[in-house]
């Protein structure tokens, strides 16, 4: 087992979730997220910043990214648990990723002091984004 896989499993267990290969099957909050709030987070260039690298079904948003996979159909390609794992910390699945870990506090480098010990998104926001992305079939 590689160090990053062990870290992902440890993080998942500490967060109260079981990690199955490339997935965090259980909700971080114990509840389903709201897909409408999730869409707003994904499209918001001040919160999620997803469209900096990704494109998707957002006709109202200009200048969508092309560095990362298109979000159209992601719910057909990945399970909710796989989507959740990639948002929480994509590095166990893709060690060379440039995508940030949205729900990781420890082991981060080059973090401004004002943001140290904080996650980019809350558990509720993660679940909202998961609910939205899972709906994109």
CSV table of C-alpha atoms in Angstrom, one decimal:
chain,number,residue,atom,x,y,z
A,1,UNK,CA,0.0,0.0,0.0
A,2,UNK,CA,1.3,3.4,-0.9
A,3,UNK,CA,1.5,6.2,1.7
A,4,UNK,CA,-1.2,8.3,0.0
A,5,UNK,CA,-3.6,5.3,0.0
A,6,UNK,CA,-3.0,4.7,3.7
A,7,UNK,CA,-3.5,8.4,4.3
A,8,UNK,CA,-6.9,8.4,2.5
A,9,UNK,CA,-8.1,5.4,4.4
A,10,UNK,CA,-7.0,6.9,7.7
A,11,UNK,CA,-8.7,10.2,6.9
A,12,UNK,CA,-11.8,8.4,5.8
A,13,UNK,CA,-11.9,6.4,9.0
A,14,UNK,CA,-11.3,9.5,11.1
A,15,UNK,CA,-14.2,11.2,9.3
A,16,UNK,CA,-16.4,8.2,10.2
A,17,UNK,CA,-16.5,6.7,6.7
A,18,UNK,CA,-15.3,3.5,5.2
A,19,UNK,CA,-13.1,3.9,2.1
A,20,UNK,CA,-13.8,1.3,-0.6
A,21,UNK,CA,-11.0,1.5,-3.1
A,22,UNK,CA,-11.5,4.9,-4.8
A,23,UNK,CA,-14.7,5.7,-3.0
A,24,UNK,CA,-16.1,7.3,0.2
A,25,UNK,CA,-19.5,5.6,0.2
A,26,UNK,CA,-21.1,7.3,3.3
A,27,UNK,CA,-22.2,10.9,3.4
A,28,UNK,CA,-19.9,13.2,5.4
A,29,UNK,CA,-23.0,14.6,7.2
A,30,UNK,CA,-25.2,11.5,7.3
A,31,UNK,CA,-27.7,13.2,5.0
A,32,UNK,CA,-28.1,13.7,1.3
A,33,UNK,CA,-27.1,17.1,-0.1
A,34,UNK,CA,-29.2,19.6,-2.0
A,35,UNK,CA,-28.4,19.4,-5.8
A,36,UNK,CA,-29.6,23.0,-6.4
A,37,UNK,CA,-27.2,24.4,-3.7
A,38,UNK,CA,-24.5,22.1,-5.2
A,39,UNK,CA,-25.0,23.5,-8.7
A,40,UNK,CA,-24.6,27.0,-7.2
A,41,UNK,CA,-21.3,26.0,-5.5
A,42,UNK,CA,-19.9,24.4,-8.7
A,43,UNK,CA,-20.8,27.4,-10.8
A,44,UNK,CA,-19.7,30.0,-8.3
A,45,UNK,CA,-16.2,31.3,-9.1
A,46,UNK,CA,-15.8,32.6,-5.6
A,47,UNK,CA,-16.6,29.4,-3.7
A,48,UNK,CA,-16.0,26.1,-5.5
A,49,UNK,CA,-13.9,27.5,-8.4
A,50,UNK,CA,-14.7,24.3,-10.3
A,51,UNK,CA,-15.2,26.1,-13.6
A,52,UNK,CA,-11.6,27.4,-13.5
A,53,UNK,CA,-10.6,23.9,-14.7
A,54,UNK,CA,-13.8,22.0,-15.6
A,55,UNK,CA,-16.5,22.7,-18.1
A,56,UNK,CA,-20.1,21.5,-17.8
A,57,UNK,CA,-23.7,22.1,-18.4
A,58,UNK,CA,-23.6,25.8,-17.4
A,59,UNK,CA,-24.7,27.7,-20.6
A,60,UNK,CA,-24.9,30.9,-18.6
A,61,UNK,CA,-21.2,30.7,-17.5
A,62,UNK,CA,-18.7,32.0,-19.9
A,63,UNK,CA,-15.0,31.0,-20.0
A,64,UNK,CA,-15.2,27.4,-18.6
A,65,UNK,CA,-12.1,25.5,-18.1
A,66,UNK,CA,-10.5,22.8,-20.3
A,67,UNK,CA,-7.8,21.5,-18.0
A,68,UNK,CA,-9.9,18.9,-16.3
A,69,UNK,CA,-12.7,16.5,-17.4
A,70,UNK,CA,-16.0,17.9,-18.5
A,71,UNK,CA,-18.6,17.5,-15.7
A,72,UNK,CA,-21.4,16.5,-18.2
A,73,UNK,CA,-22.3,13.0,-17.5
A,74,UNK,CA,-20.1,12.6,-14.4
A,75,UNK,CA,-23.0,11.0,-12.5
A,76,UNK,CA,-23.1,8.2,-15.2
A,77,UNK,CA,-19.4,7.6,-15.0
A,78,UNK,CA,-18.8,7.7,-11.2
A,79,UNK,CA,-20.8,6.7,-8.2
A,80,UNK,CA,-21.7,9.1,-5.4
A,81,UNK,CA,-18.9,7.6,-3.3
A,82,UNK,CA,-16.4,8.0,-6.1
A,83,UNK,CA,-17.4,11.7,-6.7
A,84,UNK,CA,-17.2,12.3,-2.9
A,85,UNK,CA,-13.7,10.8,-2.7
A,86,UNK,CA,-12.5,13.0,-5.6
A,87,UNK,CA,-13.8,16.2,-4.0
A,88,UNK,CA,-12.6,15.4,-0.5
A,89,UNK,CA,-9.1,14.6,-1.7
A,90,UNK,CA,-8.4,13.6,-5.3
A,91,UNK,CA,-4.7,12.7,-4.8
A,92,UNK,CA,-5.3,9.1,-3.7
A,93,UNK,CA,-7.0,8.4,-7.1
A,94,UNK,CA,-4.6,10.6,-9.1
A,95,UNK,CA,-1.4,11.5,-7.3
A,96,UNK,CA,-0.3,14.0,-9.9
A,97,UNK,CA,-3.6,15.9,-9.9
A,98,UNK,CA,-3.6,19.7,-9.7
A,99,UNK,CA,-7.2,19.6,-8.3
A,100,UNK,CA,-7.2,20.8,-4.7
A,101,UNK,CA,-8.5,18.7,-1.8
A,102,UNK,CA,-11.7,20.5,-0.7
A,103,UNK,CA,-12.2,18.7,2.6
A,104,UNK,CA,-8.7,18.2,4.0
A,105,UNK,CA,-7.0,20.2,6.7
A,106,UNK,CA,-3.8,18.4,7.5
A,107,UNK,CA,-0.7,17.7,5.4
A,108,UNK,CA,-1.2,20.7,3.1
A,109,UNK,CA,1.6,22.8,1.9
A,110,UNK,CA,1.7,26.4,0.7
A,111,UNK,CA,-1.4,27.4,2.7
A,112,UNK,CA,-1.8,31.0,3.8
A,113,UNK,CA,-1.9,31.3,7.6
A,114,UNK,CA,-5.5,32.6,7.5
A,115,UNK,CA,-6.6,29.3,5.9
A,116,UNK,CA,-4.5,26.8,7.9
A,117,UNK,CA,-6.5,24.2,9.7
A,118,UNK,CA,-9.6,25.0,7.6
A,119,UNK,CA,-11.2,23.1,4.7
A,120,UNK,CA,-12.1,24.8,1.4
A,121,UNK,CA,-15.7,23.5,1.6
A,122,UNK,CA,-17.8,22.4,4.6
A,123,UNK,CA,-19.1,18.8,4.8
A,124,UNK,CA,-22.6,20.2,3.9
A,125,UNK,CA,-21.2,21.9,0.8
A,126,UNK,CA,-19.4,18.7,-0.2
A,127,UNK,CA,-22.6,16.8,0.0
A,128,UNK,CA,-24.5,19.4,-2.0
A,129,UNK,CA,-21.9,19.2,-4.7
A,130,UNK,CA,-22.0,15.4,-4.7
A,131,UNK,CA,-25.8,15.5,-5.0
A,132,UNK,CA,-25.5,17.9,-8.0
A,133,UNK,CA,-22.7,16.1,-9.8
A,134,UNK,CA,-24.4,12.7,-9.3
A,135,UNK,CA,-27.5,14.0,-11.0
A,136,UNK,CA,-25.5,14.7,-14.2
A,137,UNK,CA,-26.3,11.5,-16.0
